[in-house]
Structures are given as C-alpha cells and as structure tokens.
Amino acid sequence: MNKQCISLIARPGLLVVIALLCNGFSLSSLHSLRYLLETQLNPSKPPSLLMIKIPNNTTFLLLIQLSASYSGLEESRLSPIPKRAKPTHLAMDKENQIIGYVVPIFRGSDVKNGLSDTEEARMKESAGYMARRNLFTSGLEMERTEQTSRKVSMRQSAEHISLSKRNEEYHKCMNEDSLMHAPEFVIKPRSHTVWEKQCVRLHCTVSGWPDPRVIWYKNNVTIDPMARPGKYKLQSSYNVHSLQIDRCDFDDTAQYRVSAMNSRGELSTFASVVVKRFKGEVDETLPMPRHGIVSEYGITFETHIVDGFGVSFGREGETMSLGAMVIISPNLARYQPEVQWYRDDVLLQPSKWCQMHWSGDKATLTLTHLNKEDEGLYTLRITTKTKYETYSAYVFVRDADAEVEGAPGAPLDVTCQDANKDYVIVTWKQPAVDGGNSILGYFVDRCEVGTTHWSQCNDTPIKFARFPVTGLVEGRSYTFRVRAVNKSGMSRPSRTSEVVAAMDPADRARMRGTSAPWTGQIIVTEEEPAEGVVPGRPKELEVAEATKNYVVLSWKPPGERGHEGIMYYVEKCVSGTDSWQRVNTEIPVKSPRYALFDLAEGKAYRFRVRCCNSAGVGEPSEATEATTVGDKLDIPSAPGRVVPTRNTATSVVVSWEASRNAKELVGYYIEASIVGSKTFEPCNNKPVKTTRFICHGLVTGESYVFRVKALNAAGLSECSQESEAIEVKAAIGGGIPHASPTPPYGISILECVRDSMVLAWKQPTFIGGADITGYFVDYREVINGVPGKWHEANVKAVSDRAYRVSDLKENRKYQFQVRAANMAGVGIPSLPSETFICEEWTIAVPGPPHDLQVTEVRANTLVLLFKPPVYQGRDPVNGFYIDIKEADAEEEAWRGVNEKAISTNYMKIKILKEGETYVFRVRAQNKAGVGKASEPTEPVLAETKPGTTEIVVDIDDDGVISMNFACSNLTPDSKFVWSKNYKEITDETRITVATSGEKSKAIFNMPAEDDIGIYSCAVTHTNGESSSYTLSAEELRKLLEISHDHKFPIIPLKTELAVELQEKGRVRFWLQAEKISANGKIQYVFNDNTLSQGEKYKMNFNKDTGVIEMIMESLLQEDEGTFTFQLQDGKATNQSSLVLIGEVFKQLQKESEFMCKEWHRKQGPHFVEYLSYEVTPECCVFLKCKVGNIKKETVALWYKDGREIFIFFLHKMVAVHFLDVCLKPWKDTSTLNLTEQGFRDLMNEMFSHIAKSSTALKIQSTEEGIRLYSFVSYYNEALQVTWHHKDSAIAFTDRIKSGVVGEQLWLQITEPTEKDKGKYAIEFHDGKGGLKRTVELAGQGETTSWPNLVLLFSDRARVAGGLPDVVTIQELKALNLTCNISGDPVPEVVWLKNEREIVSDDHYIMKFESGKYASFTITTVNTTDSGKYSILVKNKYGTESADFTISFEKVYRFTLSMKCPKVQREIREELFQHFIFQNYKKTYTILKVQSSFILTQL
C-alpha cells in the first residue's frame, strides 16, 4: 500500500470498517489484505469483501464478519485488550490517523433478556412482522440501529431488563388484548409551500400500543438522515414525531408519507411540500458536509451563530473582515467544529486574498485586498457531528477611484483557458462602470513568474472579452491582467490571474496524478537510434474561435511522427483561390493551437497545418471550410421588463425578464437612479446570472428607478427599459406585497364514472395581485345528509380549472371545495359545492362545455372562448351552439346565436347592442343530439371602454411584418399574452414576441400560408384589455408584397443611365435619382468589374439634385461593353445599365474623337462656320466661311483641288473642283466638295434663281415670223429649258427653233399658221419643282394680230456685225471695237463685262453715234481687262446681243534653286506644263516643275 500502512484491530463478532484514504491502491494490495484477514480472523469463514468507488477517488473497503460463537481456541488467537486502556471504537493507522469506526454488535445470547415466555413470544411475533416490513424498505434503518454506541446499548439493555420485570407483574393482572391497539394519527402533518433555501418542518402525533415505529418516506422512498447529513432531521419525543428539511431546494418538492407500525397494524398519512423558486434563479446549494459523521456516545450538539455580519460595502484595495460569534453546546474543550466559508456557494480556501481564523468561539474571514471578484453572498457554515448551521450576508465592492478622470472601471475575473506549450486564452468580464464614455477595448498584460516586469500582449485594444496570447516560452509560468480603455484614459489593472504554466496539457495531467509506487529497482534501457521519420498530416483541424480581431485554430497531432518532438506550420489562403501562404514563416509553433491576427474583416479564408521535425516538413492537413472573419457571438439583446419590489428600509428586490436568445450569457448588471437625477449608479459590480437581485444601500424614503444590462464576451447590451419608480421602505409581509386569492366559485360536474368525477369551477374574483399558480381540491362524503371529514384530492396544485377526483365510491354522495394559490400562499377554500352522486353517466349526448371566458368586448361585438365537454357521449362531439340572453331576462329568453354548429372552441358574436348586459352559454352536439348547456358566464356589458386599442399591423424598413398592441393600463404584474386561434403561442418557430414597456409586438419570422389565422393579444391583470386580428390569405398576399418592397426597396430614378459627349470629346455617363439621401452609396461597374476614381474615371454625386455621373476623357477599344451604376441608400437599391457595343460604340467613339479634334482645333484660329456657298439673286456664287479666335499673324490660304488659289469669284461653273481653306500658323482646314452631286446641287440652286428672275413670256414679230421670249438676270449654258405648246413639249424643226441671245431666251416660229395659235409656256428646270412662264398666242381680234406682229418683226433692235469673237492684245496697249446697230425706234445700247454693266469712264469709253454705230474703247489694257464682253441692244420690239472675249499673255522668269548646297542655275521659259487660274487682279501662267525644286518668283 502507498503512503499509509493499515493495522487491523479485530475481535470475534465485530463489524470492521476500513477506510483507505490514499490513492493508487492496487489490486494486488487488495488481495494481500484479504489474505491477511482470512488468516487472522477466521480461516474457516473468510470475511465478505465489498469495495465502493466514489468520485473523489477514495476507496472504501467494508469487511463484515458475523459469527454466533467462537471456540476458546479461536479467541485465544486474538490479542487481549490491555488493562486500564480506554475503550475506543476508532480504526487507526500507524501514524495514529483516524481512518474509520469500529462499532460493536450485541447478540441476544450476550445479555439475559428477562422476559416472560408470553411476552417473549409476542416480541418475536412483532420482530418477525418488522422483519417482513423491512424487506420493502432499505437496509439503512437496520444499519443505523447497529451503529449505536456500546455504552448506549448496554444502558438500553439494562433498562429493558428492569422494565421487563415490572411488565411481568403488570401483565399478570391485566388482559393484554385490551391494552394493545393499532397506531392512530392524533395530529396529521399538513402540507406546506415555502421559498427555496428556507426550512420546513412536518410533525405529527401518533398513538398506539406497543409504541409504533415511525418511518418517513419521500415519494415512497425511505428518508435516511445519514445519506445527506444536515439535510434531514428526525425527532421523536412523547409520541410527537417530526421531519425537518433544511435549506429546501426545488428537488424537495414531493409527497411525503409518514408510516406508523406496530404488531397490531400499520397506518400512513400524507403531506406535500411545494418549494417555490424565483424565476430564473440558479439552483446552487451549498456542499454537504463530509460523509461518515455520526453522533459520538449519543451527544447532540446545538449550534447558534450570534453577532453575525451584515450587508457590507467596501472599495477596491481596502481590507474587510467578516466575523460572527458561535455558541456550541455542550461546550467540549477538546471538540472543535468544522468552520467553512463560502462565496456564492463556492467553498473558499486560504490564499493571499482571503484568510480565515477560528478562535474557539468566533469565526473570522479577512479579505486582505478587496477586488470586485470578492463581491458576492458570503456564508459561514459551522458543522458539528450532528448538524450544521449557516449564516449569510452580501458583500458589495465598489470601484476604486480612477487614476484618470472619466476612465472606466477595472475588468474582473481574469482567467486562463486552454493553456498549451506556447499559447493560452485569457478571458475576463467587462466592468459595470465605463466612466461616462463607451469602452474602446481592452489591453492584456502578462508577467513571467519570478519577475515584476509586465509586458503588453496586444498593440491595439480589443473589444471581445477573450484574447489568445501566443509566444509563451515552454516550461515557464505566467500571470495575466487586463486593463480597459476609453477616450478619457486607461483603467486600473484587474486582479492578476492564477499562475498558468506553458506546457503540454498531457504533461500537466501527469504532474497532477500520483506517481507509481517505489519498487526498489531502477531499470535502465537503451534504445537503438531510430532513423528520422517525416511526420504525417495533422488531424481534426478546425476553427475553434473566430472574431473580427483573430481566428484560433486547433488540431490533433498526427499518428506518424517518429520518436522526436514535432512542431507545426500554419498556412492560409483566401477562399476561392488556391494561393497558400505560410503564416508563421520564421518559427514553427509547438502547440496544436494557433491564433491568427491581421486578417481582413469580412473576407473568407481557409486554413491548413503542416507538421515538421528534423526529418522534414510533412504533408498538409485537410483544409478547413471557408471561414469569414467577423464576430460570431452577438451582443445580447436588452433584458425585458424590470419590476422592483419593496424589501427592507434600505433595499429593493429587482426582477426582470431574461435577455432573449442570448448566447454565452455571463450575467447582468443592475443600475439604480434617484427619480429626477438622471444619473445611474451600479448596484452590483460583479455580474449576476439570476434574474432577481436585491439592491442594498438605498436611501430610505427616496424613489428609485432601475434598469438592467446583459453581458457576454461580445460586450454589454443596451439598457432595458426603466422600471416604474418605487419608494424605498420596508414592505409588509417580508417583501411580498401580495395577498392570497379569494375562493373560487361555481363548482360543477363535467363527467362522472363509477369511481371518479371531473369538477370544474370559476376563477376567483380577486386573484390577490399575483398570478394564480394552481388550485387544490378537497372532497368529503355525505352520509344521510351529514358531511364527513374533508380529504385532499390533489397534493400537487393543478393549473387548469378542471380536475378529476379519483378513488371515489360508486353511488356515494360527495361535496367538493376548491382553494386557489399564488406566490403569497394558498387562499381560503370555496363554499362547499352541491351534493353530487358518483354514478356513471350513460347518456348518449355530450356533457356541458366548461371554462367559458369573454374577451375583446366592444360596443357591438365580443369573443366567447370555451373548452369542449369532458364527457363526449356515445359519439365524438362535432359542433357547438352558442346561446345568448339579456342578463335580467327570464330563462325562456335564451336564444341561439348560430343556426349552424361551429367546430371551433371560440366564436365572435356580432349581434350586441351597446349598453346592454348579456350572459352566454354553450351546448355541444354529437350524432345523438345536443347536450346539456354549460354554466352561464358572468354578465357582460357591451361597451367599448375608454382607451381601448386594436392590434395594428406594421411593416418596418427591413420588411419585417409584425402585429403591435399597446396598453396604457398596465400593472406591475401585467403580461402580454399572444395567441393564434385563441391558443397561446409558446413555440417561437414562426412567431417571435417582443415586449417593451406598454407595447408588445408579435413578429412573423417567415410569413407563409401556415400563419393564416386569428391572432389575439390579451393583457393580464387589467380590466380585459384585448384585441384580435384576422390574417386571411388575401391579406397575407398584400402584406408580403409590401414586405418585399420594404425589404428590397427601389431607389426611384428620374432618368435611366445615359451617355452624352462633352467638350474635348469627353464621354459623360449620367443618371438622376428622384430621391436619395446624403448617405447614399454609388458603385460604378464596367463588365462586372468595379471602377474607382482615377485618371481615367471621374465620378461625381450631387446629393442635392440626385445627379450621378462618371466622366471619361476618351473612349478606347477596350471600353466597349456594359456600364452599370449601382445605387444603395440604406436598404433601398437600384441599378441602371447602358450597353455600348458594336456600331453604337463605334459611332460614339467616332463622335468623341471628332469632338476632341474640334476642341483642339478651336484652341487657335478656327472655322466657326465651315466653308459653304451662297447663290445670290444675281446668280453670283459666294464661297464663305466664318473664322474665330483670329490673331494678328493669322493667314487664310485657299486651295482648289489641292492647289493654292488667290481668288475664286464664280460666275459660271464649267469645271468640278475641291475647294479648301487653310488657316496658318495654327492649321485648320475647311473643305467644300463641288464635285458630282455637290456641283449639281449648286447649279440647281443657281437655276432656281435664274428661273425666278425670268420675265413674263412676251410675243414679238420678226421678219421671219413670230418670236416668243423672256429675259433672265443671268444665263448659264447648263440651264435646261423646255418649251411647251398646248401643254406638250415642242418638237423643234427648221420652222420652229429656240435659242438664247444674251439673257433672252426665245422661241422662233417661222411662217406661223393657224395651227400655231394657242398657249405657249417656257419651263425652267432646277432639280426640284421648276418654274413655268406662259402666254396665249391668239388670232384676229386680239391685241396683237398676226399681220401687225409680222410688221413689228422688221423694227426690232439688232446688232448688224463688226465685233470679233476673241480679241488678243498685249498689256498696256489700246483697244477699239465698232459695230452697226439697227432698229426703229432707235435701240438702247448697253455694254457688259462678265455679265455686269460697264460704265463709261477714262478707262472704258463707249459711244453710240447716229443711232447706227456703237464703239467700245479701252485706253490702256491690263491683266484685269481680260474677260467676256457683250453688247446688248433693245427697243420695244425686241432685244439682241453680241459677245466677244479679250485676253492677253505675260511671261515670267523663274529661278530654280536645288536643295543641294551651292548649286544654282536658271531656267528660262522651260514650260513643262502650264495652266491658268484667276486671282483678284491678274492671271498667272505657272510652270510645274517635275523635280525636287523650290519655285520662287523673280
């Protein structure tokens, strides 16, 4: 055996109990002990061996040897008891340590009993009966009898002998049969309802002879006080028996039975104990005292704790002592009780933070350095060998003054978890005080044990109350602390954590275990050096924890890793890629844990791990699933309704509804504020996990409001709604300001069978201010009209207002009464019901419905609820009928509400009259017919009460559909109860209920067809506040449409995405939103790629006008595709796209490039209006352009077909040309294409002007016949003219001819005849509609007759001759031309040059002499005189013209300079090719030299 050797002191007939208190007791040692016992005690009868394992690894051996007799030889083997030795019954080891108890067992043969034969037989009979009874009970009672002290047993035996002698004499004169009677309970135990951690005592008085044996049972299981010392106390004195249950917990709620038994019989009675628990309170009880403590020599210790400590307040850094005086009687100087201190039911151990002292009569606990971790409920526990006493009080610890004003309080409860070789997770709890500013985060510090240097573990504050610390040195120990920081500064550091060693968890577990026993041998083995093995893949890689600051990985080592240690490399890659990056590139980690920092929040990653050793790096593990970096733990929601209740003159009990769906909840902080101050102070600085807390230290008479915050590792929740104000003063009745409810009433029978009846009753009119928790039913039998005793029908309260009373007797009469219970207690019973006979119902129709309730009362409507009958009849119930009548009407006034039976257990009645009072009842039907009507309801007044509200359906901005109900008449105990089809909603799978203050809402989680129905909300503890809403299929469809619009809102657009070109050829994409807030966000996308602001893209968002634009300097080929603007404004979104591909893109790109060139062109002198032409009415063609930004050095150059020209004044178009104008030095060019169609358009426009200038068609007589003519302002040879006679084109012959003379267009009819009479017309063609001039050629009787016309022809003005066609003359010479003129009257003579009239001056001299001779003289000819000349003569009979041309030629000398240096030569009159073009004043003959020469004019 290890550590202790056990000596055995055994005697014949003793029960030996040996406790092995050491660990590591081997099986071989157990067999050795058995052999030792066999050889020393009784070789012929080996003792029985029982080994029991218990959780603390202590092993108990129970060795039992019972023998009726031993021979003297056997007794001689045992060591005699030394003389004068004090008898002991303790089993001791060699070090005199108590390891158990030795209890003697006496046999009947050891002491003469002294009983008579008759009495002995009676006792044997009683003992036999008791033995049979014990077959059905546990053996604990017998063991307890055996475990009495030897001294007590001897005293009891002696007293028994003396009593037996007296009984012999007494029984000689008494008839024993007349004295003996079965047990009877004079006083029965009564049921109790108590609060948790209170004490309760059940007591009874029993009579009977012989004295009955009393046994207590809990749920039919025998109660053994030794099984849980200090829990149960059994006392018996003068036939009064009691069972005391200390510190009741919820498990003590049970049915207790006490059984009294003697030889004449057995009798039992029952009582129930109901232990009430505050809602949300955690079931934590104090640890029980150690097992094995029994009373010594029959001494019972009484313990009293006096002068205890009260509720205490301290501040961080202070020292506090808690003490109490303890009085123990009897006072044994050598006996010391067990003194234990607990904080929040956790046993405290001596440490540097707390010290304990026991002086014999006073227990003291000293907290040397207060921290918020020391806050809690402190309990002093004094345990004796018979029982224990406790005393408790709360200790509050406030924050120390901050080193920086406005800094937060220090964090608390810093602990280390998951420690490994180089890694540990540090956790803590957030402080209740934030200094007035929200906490920005926390800094974790570490200190190596043995040093005083603290180093900061994180560079930036973290908000999560959990942080992985890496980089620890294996084998070293550390402590940690945490500091909080806000914008005002840093808090004080928290209390340091417990010391934690950086080592492998397996090594730590081995160090905690017990070493193997010493064998005395040292075995040295030498292993052959193994060849290095590359480790395998790590196993079970997973993401253990993920926040927005870090991700923690954990895995298991591989199976194949060789004989040497392994380390790990961690790799990561962005999800969706296969690019793996090693995280710890320099130093591999030793622990199978690793924390990764600096990950991008919101991005998904995958991870894998490789093992490595001296042999190399192994294959990677299986990669994890994609993990998105972000907090997985949400901050808890705000707690629900807060209800304060008066407690004492300086404290208030605060209760609240737990935070809904909170994950990893740490606890709650409670804050209080004096009404009107608006400053909240924390009531606790250490989170509490329950939903009930007593706030101490309040000012008596002040009014306070309270609020609660929940917290977990993610942070603190929002504050709950403030409670109602409450004045601090002592409450009547121990802090429960409620009364028990009044009696129920209206007891009726719902069903009756042979041995049971189902009762129903109505709720009490006053429930006592608190919810009814249940009902208790009593019954009594009525015999011949005389009621019997009341009996309890149910031990446990029932919540329904219906109950089946069983174990009745058929055809007997019974009465019933009902009591209601709430948190204040059980109320008084109702009046006894009518007398009912217990006989089975056999009627075919169903029984009456029950539990009728009226809700949603309005002026004209209400809703009636009821429960179906318990008795169905022969067939199932298939419908219900509702009856109504006025409250004061006769019974005959009952009338039906519905003609057709309804199948539901509710009905909305709509036939009420406002102000009338009604009562209702319900009848059920089956196939057999309609059954008995239910009990009528209480009278109901049809009115809409002031302040009545209805359920309002709302859809928020997130598209969440909810039903909202508000009530302004709430009481502190009121609750909102939501129902569907008038059944309370308890499953929140489809509906989530949220209540805040006077408002409650039922939120649809995922609205669907399953949600169709009638929804109602009722408010308890009010005057019937309720309302309902019917959700039909059509209504659901409308709500879903609106929800979709809210969930996915669309930002309205005034214009869709469009494109336009701006200056410089910039491309502007733009749209305008009709409404968008300043928080709106725009995303610009091109071909699914997001664009960003830069040189190429310029984005603008005008939040005032909603105009969104993106500008590009130019369009390149790669810009072909789809452009999209994506808009987001909160939840609202929209997008608009524009597709620019194919010809659309090419056209836009072309226009952009053109506008870009245009912009650059306009930076210098440029054409504002490009080269164009204009034809005047005089048929002059002007080529024109408008030039802007002209500078001093600007020069305009004209080109025709690529050759520069000096002037181009067009009278007559005879060629096809390209005309260009170029501006220098800034080059801008404008081109006019006068070829083909361009030239034809120009000519047609000229022809149109010519046609418009034509005169009316006239008739003239000539020598040859008749001439029809018309004058035009200008004539061009290309002009097309058609003559018509009688609307038909004239076919020209030798007799009919047409021609042009100057500007006269004529038609000559030679030798006219009668056929030539009629309508004549001349048609001018201009490419469009043309123009016609007409005249009527008539016969005799007209203004001009044929003979007169013929005479007139000879007097027409004519040019007889004398003018040449072409005149060539040298420059500076004189020119004189003469011609003959004829006509009567004398013609008028006009000379023309280039179609323009010439005026006689010094240069031009024109004469007309004698009416016959006309002369034309140019005094000095120069180059400007070249051109076309005409003479026009006319009188009233006609006009005639003659043309001639004047030209001259001038030869120039040119110097041809070659580009080659120093080479010159002259070329005179070397004409390779020449052409003529016109300038303003002169005509040039230009040589075209086909060589690389520069041509200059001499």
CSV table of C-alpha atoms in Angstrom, one decimal, residues 604-791:
chain,number,residue,atom,x,y,z
A,604,ALA,CA,-13.3,34.4,-46.1
A,605,TYR,CA,-10.2,32.3,-45.5
A,606,ARG,CA,-9.3,28.6,-45.5
A,607,PHE,CA,-6.5,27.1,-43.3
A,608,ARG,CA,-4.3,24.1,-43.1
A,609,VAL,CA,-1.4,22.9,-41.0
A,610,ARG,CA,1.8,21.0,-41.7
A,611,CYS,CA,4.0,19.1,-39.2
A,612,CYS,CA,7.7,19.3,-39.2
A,613,ASN,CA,10.7,17.9,-37.4
A,614,SER,CA,14.4,17.3,-38.1
A,615,ALA,CA,13.4,14.9,-40.9
A,616,GLY,CA,11.5,17.5,-42.8
A,617,VAL,CA,8.1,19.0,-43.3
A,618,GLY,CA,5.1,16.7,-43.7
A,619,GLU,CA,2.1,16.9,-46.0
A,620,PRO,CA,-0.6,19.5,-45.2
A,621,SER,CA,-3.7,18.6,-43.3
A,622,GLU,CA,-7.2,18.8,-44.8
A,623,ALA,CA,-8.1,22.4,-45.3
A,624,THR,CA,-10.9,23.9,-43.2
A,625,GLU,CA,-14.1,25.1,-44.6
A,626,ALA,CA,-14.2,28.8,-45.6
A,627,THR,CA,-14.4,30.9,-42.5
A,628,THR,CA,-15.4,34.6,-42.7
A,629,VAL,CA,-13.6,36.9,-40.4
A,630,GLY,CA,-16.0,38.5,-38.0
A,631,ASP,CA,-17.6,38.2,-34.7
A,632,LYS,CA,-19.7,35.1,-34.4
A,633,LEU,CA,-21.0,36.0,-31.0
A,634,ASP,CA,-23.6,38.8,-30.9
A,635,ILE,CA,-24.1,41.2,-28.1
A,636,PRO,CA,-27.1,40.1,-26.1
A,637,SER,CA,-30.4,41.8,-26.5
A,638,ALA,CA,-31.6,44.1,-23.8
A,639,PRO,CA,-33.3,42.4,-20.9
A,640,GLY,CA,-37.1,42.6,-20.7
A,641,ARG,CA,-39.4,44.3,-18.3
A,642,VAL,CA,-37.9,45.3,-14.9
A,643,VAL,CA,-40.1,45.0,-11.8
A,644,PRO,CA,-38.9,46.4,-8.5
A,645,THR,CA,-40.5,45.2,-5.2
A,646,ARG,CA,-40.1,46.6,-1.7
A,647,ASN,CA,-37.9,44.6,0.6
A,648,THR,CA,-36.4,46.5,3.6
A,649,ALA,CA,-35.9,50.1,4.5
A,650,THR,CA,-32.7,50.2,2.5
A,651,SER,CA,-33.1,47.6,-0.2
A,652,VAL,CA,-35.3,46.7,-3.1
A,653,VAL,CA,-35.8,43.4,-4.8
A,654,VAL,CA,-35.4,43.9,-8.6
A,655,SER,CA,-36.7,41.2,-11.0
A,656,TRP,CA,-36.5,41.3,-14.8
A,657,GLU,CA,-37.2,39.2,-17.9
A,658,ALA,CA,-34.1,37.4,-19.2
A,659,SER,CA,-32.4,38.6,-22.4
A,660,ARG,CA,-33.9,36.7,-25.3
A,661,ASN,CA,-31.8,34.3,-27.3
A,662,ALA,CA,-28.6,35.4,-25.5
A,663,LYS,CA,-25.6,33.2,-26.3
A,664,GLU,CA,-22.9,32.5,-23.7
A,665,LEU,CA,-24.5,34.9,-21.3
A,666,VAL,CA,-22.2,36.0,-18.5
A,667,GLY,CA,-24.7,37.8,-16.3
A,668,TYR,CA,-26.4,41.1,-15.7
A,669,TYR,CA,-25.6,44.5,-14.2
A,670,ILE,CA,-28.3,46.4,-12.4
A,671,GLU,CA,-28.3,50.2,-12.2
A,672,ALA,CA,-30.3,52.5,-10.0
A,673,SER,CA,-31.2,56.2,-10.2
A,674,ILE,CA,-33.0,58.5,-7.9
A,675,VAL,CA,-36.0,59.8,-9.7
A,676,GLY,CA,-35.2,63.1,-11.3
A,677,SER,CA,-31.4,62.8,-11.1
A,678,LYS,CA,-30.9,61.0,-14.5
A,679,THR,CA,-27.7,59.6,-13.1
A,680,PHE,CA,-27.4,55.8,-12.8
A,681,GLU,CA,-25.1,54.1,-10.4
A,682,PRO,CA,-24.3,50.4,-10.5
A,683,CYS,CA,-26.0,48.2,-7.8
A,684,ASN,CA,-23.6,45.4,-8.4
A,685,ASN,CA,-20.0,45.4,-9.8
A,686,LYS,CA,-19.9,41.6,-10.4
A,687,PRO,CA,-22.4,40.2,-12.9
A,688,VAL,CA,-25.2,38.1,-11.5
A,689,LYS,CA,-26.6,35.2,-13.5
A,690,THR,CA,-30.1,35.1,-11.9
A,691,THR,CA,-33.0,37.4,-13.0
A,692,ARG,CA,-33.6,38.6,-9.4
A,693,PHE,CA,-31.3,40.7,-7.3
A,694,ILE,CA,-31.6,42.6,-4.0
A,695,CYS,CA,-30.2,46.1,-4.4
A,696,HIS,CA,-28.9,47.2,-1.0
A,697,GLY,CA,-27.6,50.6,0.2
A,698,LEU,CA,-30.5,52.6,-0.9
A,699,VAL,CA,-31.8,55.7,0.9
A,700,THR,CA,-35.0,55.3,2.8
A,701,GLY,CA,-37.8,57.4,1.5
A,702,GLU,CA,-36.2,58.1,-1.8
A,703,SER,CA,-37.8,56.9,-5.1
A,704,TYR,CA,-35.7,55.0,-7.5
A,705,VAL,CA,-35.9,53.6,-11.0
A,706,PHE,CA,-33.9,50.6,-12.1
A,707,ARG,CA,-32.6,49.3,-15.4
A,708,VAL,CA,-30.6,46.2,-16.3
A,709,LYS,CA,-27.9,45.3,-18.8
A,710,ALA,CA,-26.9,41.9,-20.0
A,711,LEU,CA,-23.3,41.0,-21.0
A,712,ASN,CA,-21.3,38.2,-22.7
A,713,ALA,CA,-17.9,38.1,-24.2
A,714,ALA,CA,-19.0,40.3,-27.1
A,715,GLY,CA,-20.0,43.2,-24.8
A,716,LEU,CA,-22.8,44.8,-22.9
A,717,SER,CA,-26.3,45.0,-24.2
A,718,GLU,CA,-28.4,48.1,-24.5
A,719,CYS,CA,-30.1,49.1,-21.2
A,720,SER,CA,-33.5,47.7,-20.6
A,721,GLN,CA,-36.5,50.0,-20.2
A,722,GLU,CA,-36.5,51.8,-17.0
A,723,SER,CA,-38.7,50.3,-14.3
A,724,GLU,CA,-41.6,52.0,-12.6
A,725,ALA,CA,-40.5,54.3,-9.8
A,726,ILE,CA,-40.6,52.7,-6.3
A,727,GLU,CA,-40.2,54.3,-2.9
A,728,VAL,CA,-37.7,52.6,-0.6
A,729,LYS,CA,-39.4,51.5,2.5
A,730,ALA,CA,-39.9,48.2,4.4
A,731,ALA,CA,-42.6,46.0,2.9
A,732,ILE,CA,-45.3,44.3,4.9
A,733,GLY,CA,-45.1,40.6,4.8
A,734,GLY,CA,-41.4,40.1,4.2
A,735,GLY,CA,-41.2,41.9,0.8
A,736,ILE,CA,-44.1,40.2,-0.9
A,737,PRO,CA,-46.8,42.9,-1.3
A,738,HIS,CA,-49.4,40.4,-2.4
A,739,ALA,CA,-52.3,38.6,-0.8
A,740,SER,CA,-53.6,35.2,-1.4
A,741,PRO,CA,-56.6,34.9,-3.8
A,742,THR,CA,-60.2,34.8,-2.9
A,743,PRO,CA,-62.1,31.5,-3.1
A,744,PRO,CA,-63.1,30.0,-6.5
A,745,TYR,CA,-66.8,29.5,-7.1
A,746,GLY,CA,-69.3,27.9,-9.4
A,747,ILE,CA,-68.3,24.2,-8.9
A,748,SER,CA,-70.0,21.9,-11.4
A,749,ILE,CA,-69.6,18.3,-12.7
A,750,LEU,CA,-68.3,17.7,-16.2
A,751,GLU,CA,-68.2,13.9,-16.1
A,752,CYS,CA,-68.9,11.1,-13.7
A,753,VAL,CA,-67.9,7.4,-13.8
A,754,ARG,CA,-68.0,4.7,-11.2
A,755,ASP,CA,-65.1,5.8,-9.1
A,756,SER,CA,-64.2,9.4,-10.2
A,757,MET,CA,-65.8,12.7,-11.0
A,758,VAL,CA,-64.5,15.6,-13.1
A,759,LEU,CA,-65.1,19.0,-11.5
A,760,ALA,CA,-65.0,22.5,-13.0
A,761,TRP,CA,-65.0,25.8,-11.3
A,762,LYS,CA,-64.7,29.5,-12.0
A,763,GLN,CA,-61.7,31.7,-11.3
A,764,PRO,CA,-61.7,33.8,-8.1
A,765,THR,CA,-63.0,37.3,-8.5
A,766,PHE,CA,-59.8,38.6,-6.8
A,767,ILE,CA,-56.5,36.8,-7.5
A,768,GLY,CA,-54.5,38.6,-4.9
A,769,GLY,CA,-52.4,40.8,-7.1
A,770,ALA,CA,-50.3,37.9,-8.3
A,771,ASP,CA,-50.9,35.2,-10.9
A,772,ILE,CA,-52.7,32.1,-9.6
A,773,THR,CA,-50.2,29.3,-9.6
A,774,GLY,CA,-52.7,26.5,-9.1
A,775,TYR,CA,-55.7,25.0,-7.3
A,776,PHE,CA,-56.2,22.4,-4.6
A,777,VAL,CA,-59.4,20.3,-4.5
A,778,ASP,CA,-60.9,18.8,-1.3
A,779,TYR,CA,-63.8,16.3,-1.1
A,780,ARG,CA,-65.9,14.8,1.6
A,781,GLU,CA,-68.5,12.1,1.7
A,782,VAL,CA,-72.1,13.0,2.7
A,783,ILE,CA,-73.9,10.1,4.5
A,784,ASN,CA,-77.5,10.6,5.3
A,785,GLY,CA,-77.1,14.3,4.8
A,786,VAL,CA,-74.3,14.5,7.3
A,787,PRO,CA,-70.9,15.7,5.8
A,788,GLY,CA,-67.8,13.8,6.7
A,789,LYS,CA,-64.2,15.0,7.0
A,790,TRP,CA,-62.5,16.8,4.2
A,791,HIS,CA,-59.8,14.9,2.3
